[in-house]
Amino acid sequence: MDRLTRRRFLLASGVLGGGALAAGAGAITLPRLLDAARTGRRPADRPVDTVVLVTLYGGNDGLNTVIPYADPAYRAARPELAYPPERVLRLDGDHGLHPALRGLHGLWAAGRLAVVHGVGYPKPDRSHFRSMDIWQTAAPDGPADTGWVGRWLDDTRAPVEAAVSFEPVLPPLLVGRTRVGACVSYQGLELPDWVRPGVVTALGRAQAGEPAMQARAAAAYADLVEMGRLVRQAEAPAAGPTDAPAVTATGTGGGGALGAQLALVARCVEAGVPTRVYSVSLGGFDTHAAERAAQEALLGQLDAAVAGFVGRMAGTEAGRRVAVVVYSEFGRRVRANASDGTDHGTAGPVLVAGARVAGGLHGEPPSLTDLDQGDLRVTTDFRDVFGAVLHSVLGADPERLLLGHRGTPLPLFRAG
């Protein structure tokens, strides 16, 4: 999903309304966020957990992410897209990871990756907008005007820096009725070689008597230059010992947009910023045609970014209390289409990674033969995944914040 489509989704969702605007959505810069490390309030008597929510926009093909390689129905349904068993990175005798997910497979071997099968919601909707709206608001029965993290912000009366998105726009996920998270774009300002950053920074300083709008515009350019500097700085991990498993990614979290976003998350965690929830994303998963090459490239970016980030986080005490949750708005159809792609489907896997994660397989794998009009049947309610995050990471009441959902949070995290 490109940036324009994300904005369309934001507007179509109806979540980002007057309450968010009144609360000052996005009214925070990265320097101010890092300053919160000195002024923010983190409990000194107990460790604090953090979650990073990774949204894969477009509907990732779950069957070619967590692959049922031993099931003959898999190859029969998509002969041109199916991966042969010898290429799959095996998790057990039935399922394995896509060949591009070598870093995540290393986390699996170290017990730091959980795979949740068949995640979705009742009465699936194949619209990108509606489905993502459901995932981010945790309200499958009808439209909601708050996100599930936004409700946590309301409930705890949290400051704006408690939940931060490093995406180009603020996702509905972080919008509450009275509170809202911050949106800090990871993109800086690219200057021509003949323009020195210090010149732009100097021009951004307030001048006596200048119009207010002119001053704000100049300051915005200076902020972008500073953002670019901080992004480059964030790519260098903090020094210190690490017990990270061996993975193919580097400590920067990998290249590309997701890698840049996670590098900023890492910088904030290492600096002691009091943020509890981060939202980052990777788009492009709407693979209706020529899926195999496109998804392989995207999963390679995901792998480098997430595995590298988890490895970097293993080097600090605060980092070892960070969990990463990877989800998409829906999976794809079981059977391939005539364009060597797949169309919008229903259930898909959720990946959870980190030092505190109870690694292994969770939930029941959907049947590839007992289908619902050609789609996988949902076997795990997505609210039971988010309920585990609320209960075990944020210390909150899942039933209240998930609008009365009385499921059972999955045992995705170890105590401690």
PDB file of C-alpha atoms in Angstrom, residues 259-369:
ATOM      1  CA  GLY A 259      14.734  -0.707   8.559  1.00  0.00           C
ATOM      2  CA  ALA A 260      14.891   3.081   8.998  1.00  0.00           C
ATOM      3  CA  GLN A 261      11.788   3.071  11.206  1.00  0.00           C
ATOM      4  CA  LEU A 262      13.120   0.274  13.415  1.00  0.00           C
ATOM      5  CA  ALA A 263      16.508   1.986  13.667  1.00  0.00           C
ATOM      6  CA  LEU A 264      14.713   4.980  15.186  1.00  0.00           C
ATOM      7  CA  VAL A 265      12.817   2.713  17.572  1.00  0.00           C
ATOM      8  CA  ALA A 266      16.132   1.172  18.617  1.00  0.00           C
ATOM      9  CA  ARG A 267      17.648   4.612  19.166  1.00  0.00           C
ATOM     10  CA  CYS A 268      14.708   5.592  21.382  1.00  0.00           C
ATOM     11  CA  VAL A 269      14.843   2.377  23.422  1.00  0.00           C
ATOM     12  CA  GLU A 270      18.580   2.722  23.942  1.00  0.00           C
ATOM     13  CA  ALA A 271      18.167   6.377  24.958  1.00  0.00           C
ATOM     14  CA  GLY A 272      15.521   5.487  27.568  1.00  0.00           C
ATOM     15  CA  VAL A 273      12.570   7.213  25.900  1.00  0.00           C
ATOM     16  CA  PRO A 274       9.421   6.333  27.943  1.00  0.00           C
ATOM     17  CA  THR A 275       7.431   5.131  24.920  1.00  0.00           C
ATOM     18  CA  ARG A 276       5.543   1.865  25.521  1.00  0.00           C
ATOM     19  CA  VAL A 277       4.049   1.296  22.056  1.00  0.00           C
ATOM     20  CA  TYR A 278       5.705   1.902  18.679  1.00  0.00           C
ATOM     21  CA  SER A 279       3.973   1.545  15.317  1.00  0.00           C
ATOM     22  CA  VAL A 280       5.957   0.942  12.106  1.00  0.00           C
ATOM     23  CA  SER A 281       4.967  -0.480   8.732  1.00  0.00           C
ATOM     24  CA  LEU A 282       5.925  -1.942   5.376  1.00  0.00           C
ATOM     25  CA  GLY A 283       3.616  -1.726   2.348  1.00  0.00           C
ATOM     26  CA  GLY A 284       3.271  -3.438  -1.024  1.00  0.00           C
ATOM     27  CA  PHE A 285       1.778  -6.827  -0.104  1.00  0.00           C
ATOM     28  CA  ASP A 286      -1.268  -6.618  -2.413  1.00  0.00           C
ATOM     29  CA  THR A 287       0.169  -9.275  -4.734  1.00  0.00           C
ATOM     30  CA  HIS A 288      -2.551  -9.977  -7.306  1.00  0.00           C
ATOM     31  CA  ALA A 289       0.006 -10.728 -10.039  1.00  0.00           C
ATOM     32  CA  ALA A 290       3.600 -12.022 -10.253  1.00  0.00           C
ATOM     33  CA  GLU A 291       3.505 -12.595  -6.520  1.00  0.00           C
ATOM     34  CA  ARG A 292       6.512 -14.801  -5.985  1.00  0.00           C
ATOM     35  CA  ALA A 293       9.265 -12.295  -6.811  1.00  0.00           C
ATOM     36  CA  ALA A 294       7.455  -9.365  -5.190  1.00  0.00           C
ATOM     37  CA  GLN A 295       6.717 -11.134  -1.931  1.00  0.00           C
ATOM     38  CA  GLU A 296      10.206 -12.594  -1.750  1.00  0.00           C
ATOM     39  CA  ALA A 297      11.708  -9.101  -1.959  1.00  0.00           C
ATOM     40  CA  LEU A 298       9.306  -7.719   0.657  1.00  0.00           C
ATOM     41  CA  LEU A 299       9.823 -10.605   3.064  1.00  0.00           C
ATOM     42  CA  GLY A 300      13.562 -10.145   2.659  1.00  0.00           C
ATOM     43  CA  GLN A 301      13.178  -6.528   3.808  1.00  0.00           C
ATOM     44  CA  LEU A 302      10.981  -7.630   6.700  1.00  0.00           C
ATOM     45  CA  ASP A 303      13.483 -10.281   7.734  1.00  0.00           C
ATOM     46  CA  ALA A 304      16.516  -8.012   7.647  1.00  0.00           C
ATOM     47  CA  ALA A 305      14.711  -5.266   9.549  1.00  0.00           C
ATOM     48  CA  VAL A 306      13.028  -7.341  12.274  1.00  0.00           C
ATOM     49  CA  ALA A 307      15.763  -9.909  12.872  1.00  0.00           C
ATOM     50  CA  GLY A 308      18.409  -7.192  12.950  1.00  0.00           C
ATOM     51  CA  PHE A 309      16.311  -5.116  15.342  1.00  0.00           C
ATOM     52  CA  VAL A 310      15.709  -8.018  17.750  1.00  0.00           C
ATOM     53  CA  GLY A 311      19.406  -8.857  17.647  1.00  0.00           C
ATOM     54  CA  ARG A 312      20.304  -5.249  18.449  1.00  0.00           C
ATOM     55  CA  MET A 313      17.765  -5.110  21.267  1.00  0.00           C
ATOM     56  CA  ALA A 314      19.356  -8.139  22.916  1.00  0.00           C
ATOM     57  CA  GLY A 315      22.327  -5.935  23.827  1.00  0.00           C
ATOM     58  CA  THR A 316      20.576  -3.896  26.536  1.00  0.00           C
ATOM     59  CA  GLU A 317      18.297  -4.644  29.477  1.00  0.00           C
ATOM     60  CA  ALA A 318      15.598  -2.326  28.120  1.00  0.00           C
ATOM     61  CA  GLY A 319      15.909  -3.897  24.672  1.00  0.00           C
ATOM     62  CA  ARG A 320      15.406  -7.378  26.043  1.00  0.00           C
ATOM     63  CA  ARG A 321      11.972  -6.256  27.236  1.00  0.00           C
ATOM     64  CA  VAL A 322      10.855  -5.234  23.735  1.00  0.00           C
ATOM     65  CA  ALA A 323       8.465  -7.471  21.792  1.00  0.00           C
ATOM     66  CA  VAL A 324       7.754  -7.193  18.062  1.00  0.00           C
ATOM     67  CA  VAL A 325       4.335  -8.176  16.647  1.00  0.00           C
ATOM     68  CA  VAL A 326       4.006  -8.545  12.851  1.00  0.00           C
ATOM     69  CA  TYR A 327       0.537  -8.700  11.274  1.00  0.00           C
ATOM     70  CA  SER A 328      -1.345  -7.894   8.052  1.00  0.00           C
ATOM     71  CA  GLU A 329      -4.989  -7.021   7.444  1.00  0.00           C
ATOM     72  CA  PHE A 330      -5.778 -10.390   5.874  1.00  0.00           C
ATOM     73  CA  GLY A 331      -4.159 -13.354   4.158  1.00  0.00           C
ATOM     74  CA  ARG A 332      -4.684 -14.382   0.534  1.00  0.00           C
ATOM     75  CA  ARG A 333      -6.861 -16.956  -1.210  1.00  0.00           C
ATOM     76  CA  VAL A 334      -5.666 -20.553  -1.035  1.00  0.00           C
ATOM     77  CA  ARG A 335      -5.782 -21.058  -4.787  1.00  0.00           C
ATOM     78  CA  ALA A 336      -3.575 -18.954  -7.077  1.00  0.00           C
ATOM     79  CA  ASN A 337      -5.202 -16.804  -9.736  1.00  0.00           C
ATOM     80  CA  ALA A 338      -4.475 -16.759 -13.479  1.00  0.00           C
ATOM     81  CA  SER A 339      -1.878 -14.003 -13.083  1.00  0.00           C
ATOM     82  CA  ASP A 340       0.486 -16.005 -10.847  1.00  0.00           C
ATOM     83  CA  GLY A 341      -0.760 -14.068  -7.863  1.00  0.00           C
ATOM     84  CA  THR A 342      -3.365 -14.441  -5.149  1.00  0.00           C
ATOM     85  CA  ASP A 343      -6.486 -12.459  -4.328  1.00  0.00           C
ATOM     86  CA  HIS A 344      -7.789 -11.118  -1.016  1.00  0.00           C
ATOM     87  CA  GLY A 345      -8.404 -13.852   1.541  1.00  0.00           C
ATOM     88  CA  THR A 346      -9.010 -14.213   5.256  1.00  0.00           C
ATOM     89  CA  ALA A 347      -6.812 -15.784   7.949  1.00  0.00           C
ATOM     90  CA  GLY A 348      -3.040 -15.440   8.123  1.00  0.00           C
ATOM     91  CA  PRO A 349      -0.167 -15.929  10.561  1.00  0.00           C
ATOM     92  CA  VAL A 350       1.029 -13.412  13.147  1.00  0.00           C
ATOM     93  CA  LEU A 351       4.715 -13.399  14.122  1.00  0.00           C
ATOM     94  CA  VAL A 352       5.886 -12.332  17.589  1.00  0.00           C
ATOM     95  CA  ALA A 353       9.598 -11.912  18.324  1.00  0.00           C
ATOM     96  CA  GLY A 354      11.759 -10.865  21.248  1.00  0.00           C
ATOM     97  CA  ALA A 355      13.721 -12.064  24.255  1.00  0.00           C
ATOM     98  CA  ARG A 356      10.593 -12.431  26.432  1.00  0.00           C
ATOM     99  CA  VAL A 357       8.569 -14.219  23.759  1.00  0.00           C
ATOM    100  CA  ALA A 358       7.466 -17.807  24.379  1.00  0.00           C
ATOM    101  CA  GLY A 359       8.809 -19.175  21.122  1.00  0.00           C
ATOM    102  CA  GLY A 360       7.002 -21.934  19.262  1.00  0.00           C
ATOM    103  CA  LEU A 361       3.785 -22.577  17.377  1.00  0.00           C
ATOM    104  CA  HIS A 362       0.527 -21.228  18.764  1.00  0.00           C
ATOM    105  CA  GLY A 363      -3.033 -21.804  17.612  1.00  0.00           C
ATOM    106  CA  GLU A 364      -4.488 -24.371  15.230  1.00  0.00           C
ATOM    107  CA  PRO A 365      -3.311 -24.437  11.612  1.00  0.00           C
ATOM    108  CA  PRO A 366      -6.283 -23.895   9.262  1.00  0.00           C
ATOM    109  CA  SER A 367      -7.252 -26.769   6.978  1.00  0.00           C
ATOM    110  CA  LEU A 368      -6.417 -26.382   3.276  1.00  0.00           C
ATOM    111  CA  THR A 369      -9.315 -28.638   2.275  1.00  0.00           C
TER     112      THR A 369
END
